[in-house]
Amino acid sequence: MATKRRAGAALALLVTSALVVAGCNSGGEDEASSEGELYKNPVTLTWWHNAPQDGPGKTYWEKVAKDFSALHPTVKIEIEAIETNQLQRTRIPAALLSNDPPDVFMSWGGGEMVEQVEADYLKDITDQTKTEVANMGKAAEIWQVNGKQYGLPFRMGIEGIWYNKDMFAQAGISAPPTTFEELNAAVTKLKAINVTPIAVGAGDKWPAAHWWYNFALRACSVDTLKKASKDKVFDDPCFVKAGQDLKAFIDTKPFQNNFIATPGQNDPTSANGLLANGKAAMELMGDWNRGTLDNVATDKAKLAKFLGWFPVPAISGSAGDPKAALGGGDGFACSKKAPAECVEFLKYIASPEVQKGYAETGTGLPVVKGAEAGITDPALKSILQATSEASYVQLWLDTAYGSTVGTAMNDGIVGIFSGKGTPEQVVAGMKAAASK
């Protein structure tokens, strides 16, 4: 997945614009090789990414590194694949604080990147990446701080609900729900045939938190969301209402047993493992889920036949835009002291050929114009279409609000899921974190 944090928060149709039209810093001292010395001296780049261990994404990144080194024999790339939660919450922050970061590492832009730039952790790549940024459109802006580029995305898309078409048919659900009223009716029908309606990985916090994000997207106006992202002000009653709506939804018991301890991804017992292996009918997740579902499926051919996707339903009469969507992307940044070859490697990842190859892995939607030609999976094509039709795309809220507010928010939301917290406590925690 992905998932994230503080300025550059709201991205009205940035995704549409983009899609449609690794260990220690072993690269050397402050600037081990200047642009004029590119590829003249041996350089080792350390690269941390979050592709699952046994999936096509990890295999593809290994190929990308090998191909880049073949083109530039003086560059050796050492890769480490790390689970998203561990990478984002623990490994990257600890490496940056220790002044011993990898050269290339995952970046989700937004408020999290603002915090890293303010701490002087990232390399300014503005001048070197103008061509790549132009070929991405507005999506690249999420990796900008004060008009300067500090990273490049490789994946971008909105999230929605992945579902088992066979289970829907068995339950007499003739079409994907377009409103929460219809979703509630679908939950009831699935329970009637003894099927777990929805899988959620609350054990990893963020998959559960995304339900609250979507209720906030429906409860709050676009202007309120933009203001909250920019000013970190959460006074509008819609934020409490998001928690109230979430609690009411949880009270209908749509999720699997012991959801509070279930991991989100990359394991047969995880939420996406339940969907992939026919033990739950739905899961809320981003476009990257297509690849992670394959990783945990015992029968990939069967999964491909029953898997479908639909946008998060609207809530009748709510203040939010019913065609707005939640979304975001994955990218890479270079640490401040990484050699100049690091930037060249980011540019290579963002090249049309490499981006088309990424699309062909089926693990997510690319960002470079023309690379969407590599998308063949029907569900991913549905996401591509829904992205182009979204009236507004809001960056993941924990990414938009920054790590301090984002962590407090996610913790509070999981409190609602566990039955130990309240909608008011979520917002109170966000306000307290924003004041720090």
mmCIF file of N, CA, C and O in Angstrom, residues 126-209:
data_model
loop_
_atom_site.group_PDB
_atom_site.id
_atom_site.type_symbol
_atom_site.label_atom_id
_atom_site.label_comp_id
_atom_site.label_asym_id
_atom_site.label_seq_id
_atom_site.Cartn_x
_atom_site.Cartn_y
_atom_site.Cartn_z
ATOM 1 N N THR A 126 14.720 19.255 -8.088
ATOM 2 C CA THR A 126 13.913 20.093 -8.991
ATOM 3 C C THR A 126 14.532 20.254 -10.365
ATOM 4 O O THR A 126 13.887 20.008 -11.394
ATOM 5 N N ASP A 127 15.770 20.697 -10.411
ATOM 6 C CA ASP A 127 16.397 21.023 -11.696
ATOM 7 C C ASP A 127 16.616 19.795 -12.576
ATOM 8 O O ASP A 127 16.544 19.881 -13.799
ATOM 9 N N GLN A 128 16.882 18.655 -11.956
ATOM 10 C CA GLN A 128 17.208 17.453 -12.725
ATOM 11 C C GLN A 128 15.984 16.714 -13.255
ATOM 12 O O GLN A 128 16.118 15.845 -14.119
ATOM 13 N N THR A 129 14.794 17.010 -12.734
ATOM 14 C CA THR A 129 13.623 16.179 -13.060
ATOM 15 C C THR A 129 12.502 16.930 -13.781
ATOM 16 O O THR A 129 11.360 16.479 -13.798
ATOM 17 N N LYS A 130 12.815 18.032 -14.393
ATOM 18 C CA LYS A 130 11.775 18.831 -15.033
ATOM 19 C C LYS A 130 11.039 18.067 -16.137
ATOM 20 O O LYS A 130 9.817 18.180 -16.284
ATOM 21 N N THR A 131 11.766 17.279 -16.916
ATOM 22 C CA THR A 131 11.137 16.509 -17.987
ATOM 23 C C THR A 131 10.191 15.467 -17.420
ATOM 24 O O THR A 131 9.058 15.296 -17.896
ATOM 25 N N GLU A 132 10.640 14.754 -16.379
ATOM 26 C CA GLU A 132 9.814 13.708 -15.771
ATOM 27 C C GLU A 132 8.558 14.295 -15.132
ATOM 28 O O GLU A 132 7.454 13.741 -15.266
ATOM 29 N N VAL A 133 8.723 15.413 -14.454
ATOM 30 C CA VAL A 133 7.582 16.062 -13.804
ATOM 31 C C VAL A 133 6.553 16.503 -14.843
ATOM 32 O O VAL A 133 5.347 16.319 -14.659
ATOM 33 N N ALA A 134 7.030 17.037 -15.953
ATOM 34 C CA ALA A 134 6.118 17.473 -17.017
ATOM 35 C C ALA A 134 5.349 16.292 -17.596
ATOM 36 O O ALA A 134 4.181 16.423 -17.981
ATOM 37 N N ASN A 135 5.980 15.124 -17.638
ATOM 38 C CA ASN A 135 5.341 13.945 -18.215
ATOM 39 C C ASN A 135 4.366 13.278 -17.252
ATOM 40 O O ASN A 135 3.618 12.389 -17.646
ATOM 41 N N MET A 136 4.372 13.722 -15.979
ATOM 42 C CA MET A 136 3.453 13.170 -14.978
ATOM 43 C C MET A 136 2.225 14.039 -14.774
ATOM 44 O O MET A 136 1.215 13.580 -14.252
ATOM 45 N N GLY A 137 2.322 15.292 -15.133
ATOM 46 C CA GLY A 137 1.213 16.193 -14.848
ATOM 47 C C GLY A 137 1.178 16.568 -13.380
ATOM 48 O O GLY A 137 2.191 16.514 -12.668
ATOM 49 N N LYS A 138 -0.002 16.929 -12.907
ATOM 50 C CA LYS A 138 -0.139 17.468 -11.558
ATOM 51 C C LYS A 138 0.150 16.468 -10.444
ATOM 52 O O LYS A 138 0.353 16.859 -9.305
ATOM 53 N N ALA A 139 0.146 15.184 -10.753
ATOM 54 C CA ALA A 139 0.415 14.185 -9.713
ATOM 55 C C ALA A 139 1.755 14.432 -9.038
ATOM 56 O O ALA A 139 1.913 14.192 -7.837
ATOM 57 N N ALA A 140 2.724 14.932 -9.784
ATOM 58 C CA ALA A 140 4.055 15.167 -9.224
ATOM 59 C C ALA A 140 4.048 16.221 -8.124
ATOM 60 O O ALA A 140 4.955 16.263 -7.284
ATOM 61 N N GLU A 141 3.014 17.057 -8.100
ATOM 62 C CA GLU A 141 2.964 18.131 -7.106
ATOM 63 C C GLU A 141 2.884 17.611 -5.674
ATOM 64 O O GLU A 141 3.257 18.306 -4.731
ATOM 65 N N ILE A 142 2.368 16.399 -5.499
ATOM 66 C CA ILE A 142 2.272 15.838 -4.151
ATOM 67 C C ILE A 142 3.659 15.638 -3.547
ATOM 68 O O ILE A 142 3.821 15.608 -2.333
ATOM 69 N N TRP A 143 4.664 15.510 -4.400
ATOM 70 C CA TRP A 143 6.049 15.321 -3.942
ATOM 71 C C TRP A 143 6.836 16.631 -4.030
ATOM 72 O O TRP A 143 8.051 16.618 -4.130
ATOM 73 N N GLN A 144 6.123 17.741 -3.969
ATOM 74 C CA GLN A 144 6.753 19.063 -3.946
ATOM 75 C C GLN A 144 6.526 19.726 -2.599
ATOM 76 O O GLN A 144 5.494 19.527 -1.959
ATOM 77 N N VAL A 145 7.483 20.530 -2.180
ATOM 78 C CA VAL A 145 7.367 21.347 -0.975
ATOM 79 C C VAL A 145 7.847 22.749 -1.338
ATOM 80 O O VAL A 145 8.976 22.923 -1.802
ATOM 81 N N ASN A 146 6.960 23.708 -1.153
ATOM 82 C CA ASN A 146 7.281 25.102 -1.492
ATOM 83 C C ASN A 146 7.789 25.243 -2.925
ATOM 84 O O ASN A 146 8.729 25.984 -3.200
ATOM 85 N N GLY A 147 7.153 24.494 -3.830
ATOM 86 C CA GLY A 147 7.482 24.611 -5.239
ATOM 87 C C GLY A 147 8.699 23.833 -5.691
ATOM 88 O O GLY A 147 9.048 23.852 -6.877
ATOM 89 N N LYS A 148 9.370 23.144 -4.782
ATOM 90 C CA LYS A 148 10.550 22.356 -5.142
ATOM 91 C C LYS A 148 10.227 20.865 -5.095
ATOM 92 O O LYS A 148 9.469 20.412 -4.254
ATOM 93 N N GLN A 149 10.858 20.122 -6.016
ATOM 94 C CA GLN A 149 10.595 18.689 -6.128
ATOM 95 C C GLN A 149 11.555 17.903 -5.250
ATOM 96 O O GLN A 149 12.775 18.067 -5.327
ATOM 97 N N TYR A 150 10.987 17.015 -4.423
ATOM 98 C CA TYR A 150 11.830 16.207 -3.536
ATOM 99 C C TYR A 150 11.613 14.709 -3.730
ATOM 100 O O TYR A 150 12.208 13.909 -2.997
ATOM 101 N N GLY A 151 10.809 14.322 -4.666
ATOM 102 C CA GLY A 151 10.586 12.919 -4.948
ATOM 103 C C GLY A 151 9.764 12.774 -6.208
ATOM 104 O O GLY A 151 9.238 13.756 -6.745
ATOM 105 N N LEU A 152 9.661 11.542 -6.714
ATOM 106 C CA LEU A 152 8.869 11.263 -7.903
ATOM 107 C C LEU A 152 7.972 10.059 -7.634
ATOM 108 O O LEU A 152 8.424 9.046 -7.102
ATOM 109 N N PRO A 153 6.703 10.138 -8.005
ATOM 110 C CA PRO A 153 5.803 8.997 -7.827
ATOM 111 C C PRO A 153 5.994 7.963 -8.923
ATOM 112 O O PRO A 153 6.468 8.277 -10.014
ATOM 113 N N PHE A 154 5.618 6.720 -8.610
ATOM 114 C CA PHE A 154 5.564 5.689 -9.642
ATOM 115 C C PHE A 154 4.175 5.062 -9.717
ATOM 116 O O PHE A 154 3.856 4.377 -10.670
ATOM 117 N N ARG A 155 3.333 5.314 -8.689
ATOM 118 C CA ARG A 155 1.989 4.759 -8.666
ATOM 119 C C ARG A 155 1.018 5.795 -8.131
ATOM 120 O O ARG A 155 1.355 6.572 -7.250
ATOM 121 N N MET A 156 -0.203 5.811 -8.699
ATOM 122 C CA MET A 156 -1.214 6.759 -8.245
ATOM 123 C C MET A 156 -2.602 6.219 -8.558
ATOM 124 O O MET A 156 -2.840 5.695 -9.642
ATOM 125 N N GLY A 157 -3.503 6.326 -7.601
ATOM 126 C CA GLY A 157 -4.864 5.878 -7.859
ATOM 127 C C GLY A 157 -5.775 6.137 -6.678
ATOM 128 O O GLY A 157 -5.328 6.537 -5.603
ATOM 129 N N ILE A 158 -7.065 5.913 -6.872
ATOM 130 C CA ILE A 158 -8.036 6.076 -5.798
ATOM 131 C C ILE A 158 -8.340 4.705 -5.191
ATOM 132 O O ILE A 158 -8.043 3.670 -5.783
ATOM 133 N N GLU A 159 -8.943 4.713 -3.997
ATOM 134 C CA GLU A 159 -9.331 3.453 -3.396
ATOM 135 C C GLU A 159 -10.829 3.228 -3.551
ATOM 136 O O GLU A 159 -11.594 4.141 -3.852
ATOM 137 N N GLY A 160 -11.203 1.992 -3.334
ATOM 138 C CA GLY A 160 -12.602 1.613 -3.422
ATOM 139 C C GLY A 160 -12.787 0.250 -2.796
ATOM 140 O O GLY A 160 -11.936 -0.210 -2.030
ATOM 141 N N ILE A 161 -13.863 -0.409 -3.134
ATOM 142 C CA ILE A 161 -14.176 -1.690 -2.510
ATOM 143 C C ILE A 161 -13.979 -2.825 -3.515
ATOM 144 O O ILE A 161 -14.616 -2.867 -4.569
ATOM 145 N N TRP A 162 -13.051 -3.716 -3.174
ATOM 146 C CA TRP A 162 -12.807 -4.920 -3.953
ATOM 147 C C TRP A 162 -13.825 -5.974 -3.499
ATOM 148 O O TRP A 162 -14.083 -6.110 -2.298
ATOM 149 N N TYR A 163 -14.373 -6.739 -4.434
ATOM 150 C CA TYR A 163 -15.430 -7.664 -4.036
ATOM 151 C C TYR A 163 -15.429 -8.948 -4.850
ATOM 152 O O TYR A 163 -14.840 -9.021 -5.941
ATOM 153 N N ASN A 164 -16.102 -9.952 -4.278
ATOM 154 C CA ASN A 164 -16.234 -11.269 -4.888
ATOM 155 C C ASN A 164 -17.557 -11.314 -5.655
ATOM 156 O O ASN A 164 -18.628 -11.360 -5.057
ATOM 157 N N LYS A 165 -17.465 -11.288 -6.968
ATOM 158 C CA LYS A 165 -18.667 -11.248 -7.802
ATOM 159 C C LYS A 165 -19.523 -12.512 -7.644
ATOM 160 O O LYS A 165 -20.759 -12.445 -7.696
ATOM 161 N N ASP A 166 -18.872 -13.649 -7.419
ATOM 162 C CA ASP A 166 -19.624 -14.896 -7.238
ATOM 163 C C ASP A 166 -20.456 -14.849 -5.964
ATOM 164 O O ASP A 166 -21.625 -15.273 -5.957
ATOM 165 N N MET A 167 -19.876 -14.336 -4.883
ATOM 166 C CA MET A 167 -20.610 -14.236 -3.625
ATOM 167 C C MET A 167 -21.775 -13.254 -3.748
ATOM 168 O O MET A 167 -22.855 -13.486 -3.191
ATOM 169 N N PHE A 168 -21.555 -12.172 -4.473
ATOM 170 C CA PHE A 168 -22.645 -11.220 -4.691
ATOM 171 C C PHE A 168 -23.808 -11.902 -5.422
ATOM 172 O O PHE A 168 -24.978 -11.726 -5.069
ATOM 173 N N ALA A 169 -23.471 -12.684 -6.434
ATOM 174 C CA ALA A 169 -24.518 -13.363 -7.201
ATOM 175 C C ALA A 169 -25.265 -14.370 -6.323
ATOM 176 O O ALA A 169 -26.503 -14.463 -6.375
ATOM 177 N N GLN A 170 -24.505 -15.105 -5.505
ATOM 178 C CA GLN A 170 -25.130 -16.090 -4.623
ATOM 179 C C GLN A 170 -26.078 -15.434 -3.613
ATOM 180 O O GLN A 170 -27.084 -16.012 -3.220
ATOM 181 N N ALA A 171 -25.728 -14.209 -3.213
ATOM 182 C CA ALA A 171 -26.550 -13.504 -2.227
ATOM 183 C C ALA A 171 -27.696 -12.733 -2.870
ATOM 184 O O ALA A 171 -28.494 -12.106 -2.170
ATOM 185 N N GLY A 172 -27.771 -12.760 -4.176
ATOM 186 C CA GLY A 172 -28.840 -12.044 -4.866
ATOM 187 C C GLY A 172 -28.594 -10.551 -4.985
ATOM 188 O O GLY A 172 -29.542 -9.768 -5.126
ATOM 189 N N ILE A 173 -27.324 -10.159 -4.967
ATOM 190 C CA ILE A 173 -26.961 -8.746 -5.139
ATOM 191 C C ILE A 173 -26.698 -8.530 -6.623
ATOM 192 O O ILE A 173 -25.694 -9.010 -7.166
ATOM 193 N N SER A 174 -27.578 -7.821 -7.275
ATOM 194 C CA SER A 174 -27.533 -7.742 -8.738
ATOM 195 C C SER A 174 -26.519 -6.749 -9.280
ATOM 196 O O SER A 174 -26.081 -6.872 -10.429
ATOM 197 N N ALA A 175 -26.131 -5.775 -8.472
ATOM 198 C CA ALA A 175 -25.191 -4.753 -8.937
ATOM 199 C C ALA A 175 -24.413 -4.204 -7.740
ATOM 200 O O ALA A 175 -24.908 -4.233 -6.606
ATOM 201 N N PRO A 176 -23.203 -3.707 -7.962
ATOM 202 C CA PRO A 176 -22.436 -3.122 -6.861
ATOM 203 C C PRO A 176 -23.186 -1.954 -6.231
ATOM 204 O O PRO A 176 -23.829 -1.162 -6.940
ATOM 205 N N PRO A 177 -23.141 -1.809 -4.916
ATOM 206 C CA PRO A 177 -23.833 -0.708 -4.237
ATOM 207 C C PRO A 177 -23.289 0.655 -4.678
ATOM 208 O O PRO A 177 -22.081 0.830 -4.863
ATOM 209 N N THR A 178 -24.195 1.608 -4.835
ATOM 210 C CA THR A 178 -23.787 2.980 -5.163
ATOM 211 C C THR A 178 -24.041 3.934 -3.998
ATOM 212 O O THR A 178 -23.574 5.070 -4.010
ATOM 213 N N THR A 179 -24.801 3.478 -2.988
ATOM 214 C CA THR A 179 -25.042 4.264 -1.780
ATOM 215 C C THR A 179 -24.771 3.382 -0.567
ATOM 216 O O THR A 179 -24.768 2.149 -0.662
ATOM 217 N N PHE A 180 -24.571 4.013 0.603
ATOM 218 C CA PHE A 180 -24.347 3.229 1.805
ATOM 219 C C PHE A 180 -25.600 2.457 2.206
ATOM 220 O O PHE A 180 -25.504 1.391 2.826
ATOM 221 N N GLU A 181 -26.763 2.967 1.847
ATOM 222 C CA GLU A 181 -27.988 2.221 2.095
ATOM 223 C C GLU A 181 -27.954 0.899 1.335
ATOM 224 O O GLU A 181 -28.321 -0.161 1.876
ATOM 225 N N GLU A 182 -27.509 0.952 0.089
ATOM 226 C CA GLU A 182 -27.390 -0.271 -0.701
ATOM 227 C C GLU A 182 -26.278 -1.174 -0.167
ATOM 228 O O GLU A 182 -26.398 -2.411 -0.208
ATOM 229 N N LEU A 183 -25.200 -0.576 0.344
ATOM 230 C CA LEU A 183 -24.124 -1.373 0.939
ATOM 231 C C LEU A 183 -24.629 -2.107 2.179
ATOM 232 O O LEU A 183 -24.335 -3.299 2.372
ATOM 233 N N ASN A 184 -25.396 -1.409 3.014
ATOM 234 C CA ASN A 184 -25.962 -2.056 4.199
ATOM 235 C C ASN A 184 -26.887 -3.214 3.808
ATOM 236 O O ASN A 184 -26.894 -4.269 4.455
ATOM 237 N N ALA A 185 -27.647 -3.007 2.739
ATOM 238 C CA ALA A 185 -28.538 -4.075 2.269
ATOM 239 C C ALA A 185 -27.730 -5.266 1.764
ATOM 240 O O ALA A 185 -28.096 -6.433 1.987
ATOM 241 N N ALA A 186 -26.617 -4.983 1.104
ATOM 242 C CA ALA A 186 -25.746 -6.062 0.620
ATOM 243 C C ALA A 186 -25.152 -6.843 1.787
ATOM 244 O O ALA A 186 -25.041 -8.077 1.737
ATOM 245 N N VAL A 187 -24.745 -6.121 2.842
ATOM 246 C CA VAL A 187 -24.216 -6.776 4.045
ATOM 247 C C VAL A 187 -25.244 -7.747 4.618
ATOM 248 O O VAL A 187 -24.925 -8.894 4.975
ATOM 249 N N THR A 188 -26.484 -7.307 4.687
ATOM 250 C CA THR A 188 -27.558 -8.159 5.215
ATOM 251 C C THR A 188 -27.750 -9.403 4.363
ATOM 252 O O THR A 188 -27.899 -10.523 4.886
ATOM 253 N N LYS A 189 -27.727 -9.251 3.058
ATOM 254 C CA LYS A 189 -27.917 -10.388 2.154
ATOM 255 C C LYS A 189 -26.756 -11.376 2.251
ATOM 256 O O LYS A 189 -26.957 -12.602 2.175
ATOM 257 N N LEU A 190 -25.546 -10.870 2.412
ATOM 258 C CA LEU A 190 -24.385 -11.752 2.515
ATOM 259 C C LEU A 190 -24.413 -12.534 3.832
ATOM 260 O O LEU A 190 -24.085 -13.727 3.863
ATOM 261 N N LYS A 191 -24.828 -11.877 4.895
ATOM 262 C CA LYS A 191 -24.960 -12.576 6.171
ATOM 263 C C LYS A 191 -25.992 -13.692 6.077
ATOM 264 O O LYS A 191 -25.834 -14.764 6.687
ATOM 265 N N ALA A 192 -27.022 -13.459 5.307
ATOM 266 C CA ALA A 192 -28.098 -14.448 5.179
ATOM 267 C C ALA A 192 -27.625 -15.744 4.541
ATOM 268 O O ALA A 192 -28.236 -16.805 4.743
ATOM 269 N N ILE A 193 -26.533 -15.693 3.784
ATOM 270 C CA ILE A 193 -25.986 -16.925 3.194
ATOM 271 C C ILE A 193 -24.697 -17.330 3.907
ATOM 272 O O ILE A 193 -23.877 -18.081 3.362
ATOM 273 N N ASN A 194 -24.517 -16.807 5.130
ATOM 274 C CA ASN A 194 -23.375 -17.156 5.986
ATOM 275 C C ASN A 194 -22.023 -16.793 5.378
ATOM 276 O O ASN A 194 -21.046 -17.540 5.484
ATOM 277 N N VAL A 195 -21.978 -15.632 4.742
ATOM 278 C CA VAL A 195 -20.731 -15.100 4.192
ATOM 279 C C VAL A 195 -20.319 -13.874 4.996
ATOM 280 O O VAL A 195 -21.148 -13.008 5.292
ATOM 281 N N THR A 196 -19.042 -13.804 5.365
ATOM 282 C CA THR A 196 -18.530 -12.597 6.012
ATOM 283 C C THR A 196 -18.576 -11.462 5.000
ATOM 284 O O THR A 196 -17.919 -11.541 3.951
ATOM 285 N N PRO A 197 -19.327 -10.396 5.267
ATOM 286 C CA PRO A 197 -19.483 -9.338 4.247
ATOM 287 C C PRO A 197 -18.191 -8.599 3.913
ATOM 288 O O PRO A 197 -17.849 -8.452 2.737
ATOM 289 N N ILE A 198 -17.490 -8.127 4.945
ATOM 290 C CA ILE A 198 -16.332 -7.261 4.693
ATOM 291 C C ILE A 198 -15.159 -7.674 5.574
ATOM 292 O O ILE A 198 -15.317 -7.904 6.774
ATOM 293 N N ALA A 199 -13.974 -7.730 4.990
ATOM 294 C CA ALA A 199 -12.743 -7.976 5.739
ATOM 295 C C ALA A 199 -12.037 -6.653 5.988
ATOM 296 O O ALA A 199 -11.975 -5.791 5.105
ATOM 297 N N VAL A 200 -11.502 -6.484 7.201
ATOM 298 C CA VAL A 200 -10.726 -5.289 7.517
ATOM 299 C C VAL A 200 -9.553 -5.670 8.416
ATOM 300 O O VAL A 200 -9.696 -6.490 9.322
ATOM 301 N N GLY A 201 -8.409 -5.092 8.142
ATOM 302 C CA GLY A 201 -7.204 -5.397 8.916
ATOM 303 C C GLY A 201 -6.930 -4.341 9.966
ATOM 304 O O GLY A 201 -5.948 -3.598 9.869
ATOM 305 N N ALA A 202 -7.772 -4.287 10.983
ATOM 306 C CA ALA A 202 -7.609 -3.264 12.023
ATOM 307 C C ALA A 202 -6.348 -3.461 12.848
ATOM 308 O O ALA A 202 -5.901 -2.547 13.535
ATOM 309 N N GLY A 203 -5.758 -4.653 12.778
ATOM 310 C CA GLY A 203 -4.516 -4.883 13.507
ATOM 311 C C GLY A 203 -3.383 -3.998 13.036
ATOM 312 O O GLY A 203 -2.455 -3.704 13.797
ATOM 313 N N ASP A 204 -3.436 -3.553 11.786
ATOM 314 C CA ASP A 204 -2.428 -2.636 11.249
ATOM 315 C C ASP A 204 -2.876 -1.173 11.299
ATOM 316 O O ASP A 204 -2.202 -0.301 10.755
ATOM 317 N N LYS A 205 -4.005 -0.927 11.898
ATOM 318 C CA LYS A 205 -4.575 0.407 12.127
ATOM 319 C C LYS A 205 -5.019 1.115 10.855
ATOM 320 O O LYS A 205 -6.193 1.464 10.709
ATOM 321 N N TRP A 206 -4.100 1.393 9.931
ATOM 322 C CA TRP A 206 -4.469 2.236 8.800
ATOM 323 C C TRP A 206 -5.581 1.655 7.920
ATOM 324 O O TRP A 206 -6.408 2.422 7.409
ATOM 325 N N PRO A 207 -5.654 0.311 7.722
ATOM 326 C CA PRO A 207 -6.790 -0.164 6.902
ATOM 327 C C PRO A 207 -8.136 0.137 7.543
ATOM 328 O O PRO A 207 -9.112 0.420 6.847
ATOM 329 N N ALA A 208 -8.200 0.076 8.873
ATOM 330 C CA ALA A 208 -9.439 0.436 9.571
ATOM 331 C C ALA A 208 -9.671 1.938 9.490
ATOM 332 O O ALA A 208 -10.798 2.399 9.280
ATOM 333 N N ALA A 209 -8.590 2.701 9.636
ATOM 334 C CA ALA A 209 -8.713 4.158 9.609
ATOM 335 C C ALA A 209 -9.282 4.662 8.291
ATOM 336 O O ALA A 209 -9.990 5.671 8.246
#
